[in-house]
mmCIF file with all atom_site columns, C-alpha atoms in Angstrom:
data_model
loop_
_atom_site.group_PDB
_atom_site.id
_atom_site.type_symbol
_atom_site.label_atom_id
_atom_site.label_alt_id
_atom_site.label_comp_id
_atom_site.label_asym_id
_atom_site.label_entity_id
_atom_site.label_seq_id
_atom_site.pdbx_PDB_ins_code
_atom_site.Cartn_x
_atom_site.Cartn_y
_atom_site.Cartn_z
_atom_site.occupancy
_atom_site.B_iso_or_equiv
_atom_site.pdbx_formal_charge
_atom_site.auth_seq_id
_atom_site.auth_comp_id
_atom_site.auth_asym_id
_atom_site.auth_atom_id
_atom_site.pdbx_PDB_model_num
ATOM 1   C CA . MET A 1 1   ? 19.053  13.338  18.547  1.00 0.00 ? 1   MET A CA 1
ATOM 2   C CA . THR A 1 2   ? 19.625  9.611   18.450  1.00 0.00 ? 2   THR A CA 1
ATOM 3   C CA . VAL A 1 3   ? 16.806  7.488   17.097  1.00 0.00 ? 3   VAL A CA 1
ATOM 4   C CA . PRO A 1 4   ? 16.407  4.019   18.661  1.00 0.00 ? 4   PRO A CA 1
ATOM 5   C CA . ARG A 1 5   ? 17.570  1.428   16.141  1.00 0.00 ? 5   ARG A CA 1
ATOM 6   C CA . GLN A 1 6   ? 14.243  -0.422  16.051  1.00 0.00 ? 6   GLN A CA 1
ATOM 7   C CA . LEU A 1 7   ? 11.972  2.652   15.890  1.00 0.00 ? 7   LEU A CA 1
ATOM 8   C CA . PRO A 1 8   ? 11.421  2.487   12.109  1.00 0.00 ? 8   PRO A CA 1
ATOM 9   C CA . ASN A 1 9   ? 10.565  -1.223  12.335  1.00 0.00 ? 9   ASN A CA 1
ATOM 10  C CA . ALA A 1 10  ? 8.254   -0.554  15.305  1.00 0.00 ? 10  ALA A CA 1
ATOM 11  C CA . ILE A 1 11  ? 6.397   2.072   13.241  1.00 0.00 ? 11  ILE A CA 1
ATOM 12  C CA . THR A 1 12  ? 6.072   -0.488  10.445  1.00 0.00 ? 12  THR A CA 1
ATOM 13  C CA . VAL A 1 13  ? 4.659   -3.105  12.842  1.00 0.00 ? 13  VAL A CA 1
ATOM 14  C CA . VAL A 1 14  ? 2.109   -0.589  14.121  1.00 0.00 ? 14  VAL A CA 1
ATOM 15  C CA . ARG A 1 15  ? 1.063   0.003   10.489  1.00 0.00 ? 15  ARG A CA 1
ATOM 16  C CA . ILE A 1 16  ? 0.512   -3.749  10.101  1.00 0.00 ? 16  ILE A CA 1
ATOM 17  C CA . LEU A 1 17  ? -1.587  -3.820  13.290  1.00 0.00 ? 17  LEU A CA 1
ATOM 18  C CA . CYS A 1 18  ? -3.692  -0.887  12.050  1.00 0.00 ? 18  CYS A CA 1
ATOM 19  C CA . ALA A 1 19  ? -4.864  -2.855  8.992   1.00 0.00 ? 19  ALA A CA 1
ATOM 20  C CA . PRO A 1 20  ? -7.465  -5.112  10.679  1.00 0.00 ? 20  PRO A CA 1
ATOM 21  C CA . VAL A 1 21  ? -8.672  -2.278  12.922  1.00 0.00 ? 21  VAL A CA 1
ATOM 22  C CA . PHE A 1 22  ? -9.142  -0.075  9.854   1.00 0.00 ? 22  PHE A CA 1
ATOM 23  C CA . LEU A 1 23  ? -11.015 -2.837  7.994   1.00 0.00 ? 23  LEU A CA 1
ATOM 24  C CA . TRP A 1 24  ? -13.331 -3.430  10.955  1.00 0.00 ? 24  TRP A CA 1
ATOM 25  C CA . MET A 1 25  ? -14.068 0.310   11.201  1.00 0.00 ? 25  MET A CA 1
ATOM 26  C CA . LEU A 1 26  ? -14.806 0.458   7.472   1.00 0.00 ? 26  LEU A CA 1
ATOM 27  C CA . LEU A 1 27  ? -17.168 -2.510  7.429   1.00 0.00 ? 27  LEU A CA 1
ATOM 28  C CA . VAL A 1 28  ? -18.848 -2.479  10.845  1.00 0.00 ? 28  VAL A CA 1
ATOM 29  C CA . ASP A 1 29  ? -21.672 -0.149  9.860   1.00 0.00 ? 29  ASP A CA 1
ATOM 30  C CA . GLY A 1 30  ? -22.340 -1.939  6.570   1.00 0.00 ? 30  GLY A CA 1
ATOM 31  C CA . GLY A 1 31  ? -21.381 0.937   4.319   1.00 0.00 ? 31  GLY A CA 1
ATOM 32  C CA . ALA A 1 32  ? -23.223 3.723   6.073   1.00 0.00 ? 32  ALA A CA 1
ATOM 33  C CA . ASN A 1 33  ? -21.246 6.905   5.709   1.00 0.00 ? 33  ASN A CA 1
ATOM 34  C CA . GLY A 1 34  ? -21.291 7.736   9.388   1.00 0.00 ? 34  GLY A CA 1
ATOM 35  C CA . PRO A 1 35  ? -18.564 8.588   11.868  1.00 0.00 ? 35  PRO A CA 1
ATOM 36  C CA . LEU A 1 36  ? -16.845 5.179   11.708  1.00 0.00 ? 36  LEU A CA 1
ATOM 37  C CA . ARG A 1 37  ? -16.402 5.549   7.951   1.00 0.00 ? 37  ARG A CA 1
ATOM 38  C CA . TRP A 1 38  ? -14.698 8.904   8.472   1.00 0.00 ? 38  TRP A CA 1
ATOM 39  C CA . TRP A 1 39  ? -12.514 7.511   11.265  1.00 0.00 ? 39  TRP A CA 1
ATOM 40  C CA . ALA A 1 40  ? -11.593 4.498   9.117   1.00 0.00 ? 40  ALA A CA 1
ATOM 41  C CA . ALA A 1 41  ? -10.503 6.853   6.343   1.00 0.00 ? 41  ALA A CA 1
ATOM 42  C CA . VAL A 1 42  ? -8.474  8.973   8.768   1.00 0.00 ? 42  VAL A CA 1
ATOM 43  C CA . LEU A 1 43  ? -6.828  5.878   10.282  1.00 0.00 ? 43  LEU A CA 1
ATOM 44  C CA . PHE A 1 44  ? -5.940  4.633   6.790   1.00 0.00 ? 44  PHE A CA 1
ATOM 45  C CA . ALA A 1 45  ? -4.496  8.012   5.754   1.00 0.00 ? 45  ALA A CA 1
ATOM 46  C CA . VAL A 1 46  ? -2.414  8.366   8.929   1.00 0.00 ? 46  VAL A CA 1
ATOM 47  C CA . ALA A 1 47  ? -1.211  4.755   8.842   1.00 0.00 ? 47  ALA A CA 1
ATOM 48  C CA . ILE A 1 48  ? -0.229  4.852   5.175   1.00 0.00 ? 48  ILE A CA 1
ATOM 49  C CA . ALA A 1 49  ? 1.560   8.184   5.754   1.00 0.00 ? 49  ALA A CA 1
ATOM 50  C CA . THR A 1 50  ? 3.832   6.474   8.284   1.00 0.00 ? 50  THR A CA 1
ATOM 51  C CA . ASP A 1 51  ? 5.309   4.565   5.335   1.00 0.00 ? 51  ASP A CA 1
ATOM 52  C CA . GLY A 1 52  ? 7.331   7.650   4.503   1.00 0.00 ? 52  GLY A CA 1
ATOM 53  C CA . ILE A 1 53  ? 8.195   8.349   8.124   1.00 0.00 ? 53  ILE A CA 1
ATOM 54  C CA . ASP A 1 54  ? 9.705   4.951   8.951   1.00 0.00 ? 54  ASP A CA 1
ATOM 55  C CA . GLY A 1 55  ? 11.738  4.905   5.734   1.00 0.00 ? 55  GLY A CA 1
ATOM 56  C CA . TYR A 1 56  ? 12.952  8.455   6.274   1.00 0.00 ? 56  TYR A CA 1
ATOM 57  C CA . LEU A 1 57  ? 14.041  7.709   9.853   1.00 0.00 ? 57  LEU A CA 1
ATOM 58  C CA . ALA A 1 58  ? 15.840  4.524   8.809   1.00 0.00 ? 58  ALA A CA 1
ATOM 59  C CA . ARG A 1 59  ? 17.720  6.163   5.913   1.00 0.00 ? 59  ARG A CA 1
ATOM 60  C CA . ARG A 1 60  ? 18.492  9.424   7.737   1.00 0.00 ? 60  ARG A CA 1
ATOM 61  C CA . ASN A 1 61  ? 19.927  7.614   10.748  1.00 0.00 ? 61  ASN A CA 1
ATOM 62  C CA . ASP A 1 62  ? 21.610  4.841   8.754   1.00 0.00 ? 62  ASP A CA 1
ATOM 63  C CA . ILE A 1 63  ? 19.570  2.130   10.498  1.00 0.00 ? 63  ILE A CA 1
ATOM 64  C CA . VAL A 1 64  ? 18.049  0.434   7.454   1.00 0.00 ? 64  VAL A CA 1
ATOM 65  C CA . THR A 1 65  ? 17.626  -3.283  8.216   1.00 0.00 ? 65  THR A CA 1
ATOM 66  C CA . ASP A 1 66  ? 16.811  -6.334  6.126   1.00 0.00 ? 66  ASP A CA 1
ATOM 67  C CA . LEU A 1 67  ? 13.839  -6.891  8.441   1.00 0.00 ? 67  LEU A CA 1
ATOM 68  C CA . GLY A 1 68  ? 12.591  -3.404  7.628   1.00 0.00 ? 68  GLY A CA 1
ATOM 69  C CA . LYS A 1 69  ? 13.015  -4.044  3.899   1.00 0.00 ? 69  LYS A CA 1
ATOM 70  C CA . ILE A 1 70  ? 10.795  -7.104  4.294   1.00 0.00 ? 70  ILE A CA 1
ATOM 71  C CA . LEU A 1 71  ? 8.216   -5.723  6.762   1.00 0.00 ? 71  LEU A CA 1
ATOM 72  C CA . ASP A 1 72  ? 7.689   -2.358  5.072   1.00 0.00 ? 72  ASP A CA 1
ATOM 73  C CA . PRO A 1 73  ? 6.135   -3.680  1.846   1.00 0.00 ? 73  PRO A CA 1
ATOM 74  C CA . ILE A 1 74  ? 4.128   -6.225  3.847   1.00 0.00 ? 74  ILE A CA 1
ATOM 75  C CA . ALA A 1 75  ? 2.707   -3.389  5.955   1.00 0.00 ? 75  ALA A CA 1
ATOM 76  C CA . ASP A 1 76  ? 1.801   -1.440  2.815   1.00 0.00 ? 76  ASP A CA 1
ATOM 77  C CA . LYS A 1 77  ? 0.153   -4.490  1.268   1.00 0.00 ? 77  LYS A CA 1
ATOM 78  C CA . ALA A 1 78  ? -1.779  -5.318  4.451   1.00 0.00 ? 78  ALA A CA 1
ATOM 79  C CA . LEU A 1 79  ? -3.171  -1.817  4.716   1.00 0.00 ? 79  LEU A CA 1
ATOM 80  C CA . THR A 1 80  ? -3.893  -1.242  1.029   1.00 0.00 ? 80  THR A CA 1
ATOM 81  C CA . GLY A 1 81  ? -5.143  -4.818  0.612   1.00 0.00 ? 81  GLY A CA 1
ATOM 82  C CA . CYS A 1 82  ? -7.665  -4.304  3.418   1.00 0.00 ? 82  CYS A CA 1
ATOM 83  C CA . ALA A 1 83  ? -8.784  -1.069  1.767   1.00 0.00 ? 83  ALA A CA 1
ATOM 84  C CA . PHE A 1 84  ? -9.231  -2.654  -1.664  1.00 0.00 ? 84  PHE A CA 1
ATOM 85  C CA . VAL A 1 85  ? -11.104 -5.642  -0.219  1.00 0.00 ? 85  VAL A CA 1
ATOM 86  C CA . GLY A 1 86  ? -13.226 -3.465  2.064   1.00 0.00 ? 86  GLY A CA 1
ATOM 87  C CA . LEU A 1 87  ? -14.251 -1.128  -0.746  1.00 0.00 ? 87  LEU A CA 1
ATOM 88  C CA . SER A 1 88  ? -15.136 -4.116  -2.934  1.00 0.00 ? 88  SER A CA 1
ATOM 89  C CA . ILE A 1 89  ? -17.187 -5.711  -0.133  1.00 0.00 ? 89  ILE A CA 1
ATOM 90  C CA . LEU A 1 90  ? -19.079 -2.421  0.138   1.00 0.00 ? 90  LEU A CA 1
ATOM 91  C CA . ALA A 1 91  ? -19.599 -2.509  -3.673  1.00 0.00 ? 91  ALA A CA 1
ATOM 92  C CA . GLU A 1 92  ? -17.777 0.802   -4.052  1.00 0.00 ? 92  GLU A CA 1
ATOM 93  C CA . LEU A 1 93  ? -14.927 -0.669  -6.095  1.00 0.00 ? 93  LEU A CA 1
ATOM 94  C CA . PRO A 1 94  ? -15.182 -3.373  -8.757  1.00 0.00 ? 94  PRO A CA 1
ATOM 95  C CA . TRP A 1 95  ? -13.821 -6.727  -7.604  1.00 0.00 ? 95  TRP A CA 1
ATOM 96  C CA . TRP A 1 96  ? -11.691 -7.077  -10.753 1.00 0.00 ? 96  TRP A CA 1
ATOM 97  C CA . ILE A 1 97  ? -9.574  -4.105  -9.601  1.00 0.00 ? 97  ILE A CA 1
ATOM 98  C CA . THR A 1 98  ? -9.077  -5.692  -6.192  1.00 0.00 ? 98  THR A CA 1
ATOM 99  C CA . VAL A 1 99  ? -8.169  -9.040  -7.772  1.00 0.00 ? 99  VAL A CA 1
ATOM 100 C CA . VAL A 1 100 ? -5.646  -7.487  -10.191 1.00 0.00 ? 100 VAL A CA 1
ATOM 101 C CA . VAL A 1 101 ? -3.998  -5.520  -7.384  1.00 0.00 ? 101 VAL A CA 1
ATOM 102 C CA . LEU A 1 102 ? -3.941  -8.424  -4.923  1.00 0.00 ? 102 LEU A CA 1
ATOM 103 C CA . VAL A 1 103 ? -2.549  -10.886 -7.476  1.00 0.00 ? 103 VAL A CA 1
ATOM 104 C CA . ARG A 1 104 ? 0.331   -8.502  -8.175  1.00 0.00 ? 104 ARG A CA 1
ATOM 105 C CA . GLU A 1 105 ? 0.912   -7.733  -4.499  1.00 0.00 ? 105 GLU A CA 1
ATOM 106 C CA . VAL A 1 106 ? 0.745   -11.341 -3.305  1.00 0.00 ? 106 VAL A CA 1
ATOM 107 C CA . GLY A 1 107 ? 2.866   -12.498 -6.247  1.00 0.00 ? 107 GLY A CA 1
ATOM 108 C CA . ILE A 1 108 ? 5.668   -10.033 -5.502  1.00 0.00 ? 108 ILE A CA 1
ATOM 109 C CA . THR A 1 109 ? 5.495   -10.831 -1.777  1.00 0.00 ? 109 THR A CA 1
ATOM 110 C CA . ILE A 1 110 ? 5.736   -14.583 -2.384  1.00 0.00 ? 110 ILE A CA 1
ATOM 111 C CA . TYR A 1 111 ? 8.649   -14.010 -4.747  1.00 0.00 ? 111 TYR A CA 1
ATOM 112 C CA . ARG A 1 112 ? 10.385  -11.879 -2.097  1.00 0.00 ? 112 ARG A CA 1
ATOM 113 C CA . PHE A 1 113 ? 10.207  -14.818 0.318   1.00 0.00 ? 113 PHE A CA 1
ATOM 114 C CA . ILE A 1 114 ? 11.422  -17.274 -2.324  1.00 0.00 ? 114 ILE A CA 1
ATOM 115 C CA . VAL A 1 115 ? 14.579  -15.245 -3.038  1.00 0.00 ? 115 VAL A CA 1
ATOM 116 C CA . ILE A 1 116 ? 15.182  -14.082 0.548   1.00 0.00 ? 116 ILE A CA 1
ATOM 117 C CA . GLY A 1 117 ? 18.037  -16.551 0.990   1.00 0.00 ? 117 GLY A CA 1
ATOM 118 C CA . ASP A 1 118 ? 19.712  -15.147 -2.118  1.00 0.00 ? 118 ASP A CA 1
ATOM 119 C CA . HIS A 1 119 ? 18.968  -11.435 -1.745  1.00 0.00 ? 119 HIS A CA 1
ATOM 120 C CA . VAL A 1 120 ? 16.455  -8.980  -0.311  1.00 0.00 ? 120 VAL A CA 1
ATOM 121 C CA . LEU A 1 121 ? 14.175  -7.602  -2.994  1.00 0.00 ? 121 LEU A CA 1
ATOM 122 C CA . ALA A 1 122 ? 13.853  -4.003  -1.886  1.00 0.00 ? 122 ALA A CA 1
ATOM 123 C CA . ALA A 1 123 ? 11.153  -1.706  -3.234  1.00 0.00 ? 123 ALA A CA 1
ATOM 124 C CA . ALA A 1 124 ? 12.051  -0.113  -6.562  1.00 0.00 ? 124 ALA A CA 1
ATOM 125 C CA . TRP A 1 125 ? 11.137  3.466   -7.468  1.00 0.00 ? 125 TRP A CA 1
ATOM 126 C CA . MET A 1 126 ? 8.120   2.376   -9.530  1.00 0.00 ? 126 MET A CA 1
ATOM 127 C CA . GLY A 1 127 ? 6.870   0.259   -6.635  1.00 0.00 ? 127 GLY A CA 1
ATOM 128 C CA . LYS A 1 128 ? 7.135   3.271   -4.348  1.00 0.00 ? 128 LYS A CA 1
ATOM 129 C CA . LEU A 1 129 ? 5.295   5.433   -6.882  1.00 0.00 ? 129 LEU A CA 1
ATOM 130 C CA . LYS A 1 130 ? 2.616   2.729   -7.110  1.00 0.00 ? 130 LYS A CA 1
ATOM 131 C CA . THR A 1 131 ? 2.203   2.781   -3.329  1.00 0.00 ? 131 THR A CA 1
ATOM 132 C CA . VAL A 1 132 ? 1.766   6.570   -3.317  1.00 0.00 ? 132 VAL A CA 1
ATOM 133 C CA . ALA A 1 133 ? -0.803  6.374   -6.140  1.00 0.00 ? 133 ALA A CA 1
ATOM 134 C CA . GLN A 1 134 ? -2.688  3.623   -4.310  1.00 0.00 ? 134 GLN A CA 1
ATOM 135 C CA . ALA A 1 135 ? -2.587  5.615   -1.062  1.00 0.00 ? 135 ALA A CA 1
ATOM 136 C CA . VAL A 1 136 ? -4.033  8.728   -2.706  1.00 0.00 ? 136 VAL A CA 1
ATOM 137 C CA . ALA A 1 137 ? -6.663  6.776   -4.697  1.00 0.00 ? 137 ALA A CA 1
ATOM 138 C CA . LEU A 1 138 ? -7.746  4.747   -1.684  1.00 0.00 ? 138 LEU A CA 1
ATOM 139 C CA . THR A 1 139 ? -7.881  7.773   0.617   1.00 0.00 ? 139 THR A CA 1
ATOM 140 C CA . LEU A 1 140 ? -10.120 9.547   -1.901  1.00 0.00 ? 140 LEU A CA 1
ATOM 141 C CA . ALA A 1 141 ? -12.311 6.446   -2.196  1.00 0.00 ? 141 ALA A CA 1
ATOM 142 C CA . LEU A 1 142 ? -12.514 5.943   1.562   1.00 0.00 ? 142 LEU A CA 1
ATOM 143 C CA . LEU A 1 143 ? -13.415 9.489   2.522   1.00 0.00 ? 143 LEU A CA 1
ATOM 144 C CA . PRO A 1 144 ? -17.187 9.873   1.998   1.00 0.00 ? 144 PRO A CA 1
ATOM 145 C CA . LEU A 1 145 ? -16.688 13.318  0.482   1.00 0.00 ? 145 LEU A CA 1
ATOM 146 C CA . TRP A 1 146 ? -19.726 12.825  -1.767  1.00 0.00 ? 146 TRP A CA 1
ATOM 147 C CA . THR A 1 147 ? -21.872 13.343  1.320   1.00 0.00 ? 147 THR A CA 1
ATOM 148 C CA . LEU A 1 148 ? -20.455 16.868  1.612   1.00 0.00 ? 148 LEU A CA 1
ATOM 149 C CA . VAL A 1 149 ? -19.754 18.062  -1.932  1.00 0.00 ? 149 VAL A CA 1
ATOM 150 C CA . GLY A 1 150 ? -21.784 15.824  -4.216  1.00 0.00 ? 150 GLY A CA 1
ATOM 151 C CA . GLU A 1 151 ? -21.283 12.942  -6.596  1.00 0.00 ? 151 GLU A CA 1
ATOM 152 C CA . TRP A 1 152 ? -18.815 14.799  -8.857  1.00 0.00 ? 152 TRP A CA 1
ATOM 153 C CA . VAL A 1 153 ? -16.052 13.919  -6.385  1.00 0.00 ? 153 VAL A CA 1
ATOM 154 C CA . TRP A 1 154 ? -16.054 10.384  -7.808  1.00 0.00 ? 154 TRP A CA 1
ATOM 155 C CA . TRP A 1 155 ? -14.310 11.552  -10.987 1.00 0.00 ? 155 TRP A CA 1
ATOM 156 C CA . PRO A 1 156 ? -10.988 12.481  -9.359  1.00 0.00 ? 156 PRO A CA 1
ATOM 157 C CA . THR A 1 157 ? -11.220 9.189   -7.452  1.00 0.00 ? 157 THR A CA 1
ATOM 158 C CA . VAL A 1 158 ? -11.744 7.211   -10.675 1.00 0.00 ? 158 VAL A CA 1
ATOM 159 C CA . VAL A 1 159 ? -8.802  8.979   -12.347 1.00 0.00 ? 159 VAL A CA 1
ATOM 160 C CA . MET A 1 160 ? -6.498  8.294   -9.371  1.00 0.00 ? 160 MET A CA 1
ATOM 161 C CA . MET A 1 161 ? -7.663  4.677   -9.120  1.00 0.00 ? 161 MET A CA 1
ATOM 162 C CA . THR A 1 162 ? -6.960  4.181   -12.823 1.00 0.00 ? 162 THR A CA 1
ATOM 163 C CA . ILE A 1 163 ? -3.451  5.592   -12.382 1.00 0.00 ? 163 ILE A CA 1
ATOM 164 C CA . ALA A 1 164 ? -2.931  3.350   -9.338  1.00 0.00 ? 164 ALA A CA 1
ATOM 165 C CA . VAL A 1 165 ? -4.016  0.209   -11.220 1.00 0.00 ? 165 VAL A CA 1
ATOM 166 C CA . ILE A 1 166 ? -1.807  1.045   -14.213 1.00 0.00 ? 166 ILE A CA 1
ATOM 167 C CA . LEU A 1 167 ? 1.190   1.634   -11.926 1.00 0.00 ? 167 LEU A CA 1
ATOM 168 C CA . THR A 1 168 ? 0.400   -1.572  -10.024 1.00 0.00 ? 168 THR A CA 1
ATOM 169 C CA . ILE A 1 169 ? 0.581   -3.615  -13.225 1.00 0.00 ? 169 ILE A CA 1
ATOM 170 C CA . ALA A 1 170 ? 3.584   -1.702  -14.606 1.00 0.00 ? 170 ALA A CA 1
ATOM 171 C CA . SER A 1 171 ? 5.577   -2.015  -11.385 1.00 0.00 ? 171 SER A CA 1
ATOM 172 C CA . GLY A 1 172 ? 4.848   -5.752  -11.242 1.00 0.00 ? 172 GLY A CA 1
ATOM 173 C CA . ILE A 1 173 ? 6.222   -6.112  -14.757 1.00 0.00 ? 173 ILE A CA 1
ATOM 174 C CA . ASP A 1 174 ? 9.201   -3.917  -13.810 1.00 0.00 ? 174 ASP A CA 1
ATOM 175 C CA . TYR A 1 175 ? 10.030  -6.172  -10.836 1.00 0.00 ? 175 TYR A CA 1
ATOM 176 C CA . ALA A 1 176 ? 9.825   -9.284  -13.026 1.00 0.00 ? 176 ALA A CA 1
ATOM 177 C CA . VAL A 1 177 ? 12.012  -7.811  -15.781 1.00 0.00 ? 177 VAL A CA 1
ATOM 178 C CA . SER A 1 178 ? 14.581  -6.509  -13.273 1.00 0.00 ? 178 SER A CA 1
ATOM 179 C CA . GLU A 1 179 ? 14.817  -9.898  -11.567 1.00 0.00 ? 179 GLU A CA 1
ATOM 180 C CA . VAL A 1 180 ? 15.226  -11.752 -14.879 1.00 0.00 ? 180 VAL A CA 1
ATOM 181 C CA . ARG A 1 181 ? 17.980  -9.321  -15.927 1.00 0.00 ? 181 ARG A CA 1
ATOM 182 C CA . GLY A 1 182 ? 19.670  -9.640  -12.545 1.00 0.00 ? 182 GLY A CA 1
ATOM 183 C CA . ARG A 1 183 ? 19.669  -13.438 -12.751 1.00 0.00 ? 183 ARG A CA 1
ATOM 184 C CA . ARG A 1 184 ? 21.125  -13.321 -16.266 1.00 0.00 ? 184 ARG A CA 1
ATOM 185 C CA . ARG A 1 185 ? 23.914  -11.006 -15.103 1.00 0.00 ? 185 ARG A CA 1
ATOM 186 C CA . ALA A 1 186 ? 24.628  -13.284 -12.135 1.00 0.00 ? 186 ALA A CA 1
ATOM 187 C CA . ARG A 1 187 ? 25.010  -16.305 -14.429 1.00 0.00 ? 187 ARG A CA 1
ATOM 188 C CA . ALA A 1 188 ? 27.272  -14.464 -16.872 1.00 0.00 ? 188 ALA A CA 1
#
């Protein structure tokens, strides 16, 4: 079966478009844990899962594009950024976590655009691991499972969020170190 060349990028664009819809669904009822909260969590989980699908299709069919390498991390950041901000607005996640994550994410994105004329800064393995950890942590935080099983469900969420924040910081440092090393090698 032949996959249309732009299908992976189209999936990525849909993920970007899901971000504001998800945020609206999360915030519209002011933090009540009703049906829109559940649907927001489901939309987030499905949208973030497409991150693996678009990449798989592009690699499997040898249709990886520079545009896809740029749009894919932007889509991840839009979706996860909306989740972090939304949870902080609802006072379910400390703002310092959101600020740390967004500073790293925006910093790497700005750097990607600065060096785009020189090279495309593709996602490294630690960045991909960070995205998975954020996706799991945010999905746990978004699903109002405490309404079904009790408050204990916050502990796995806190553990996953801690792992996600540590990987966010570590992967930011990894990108910076890799870029410095690459520039040194290029000059030598």
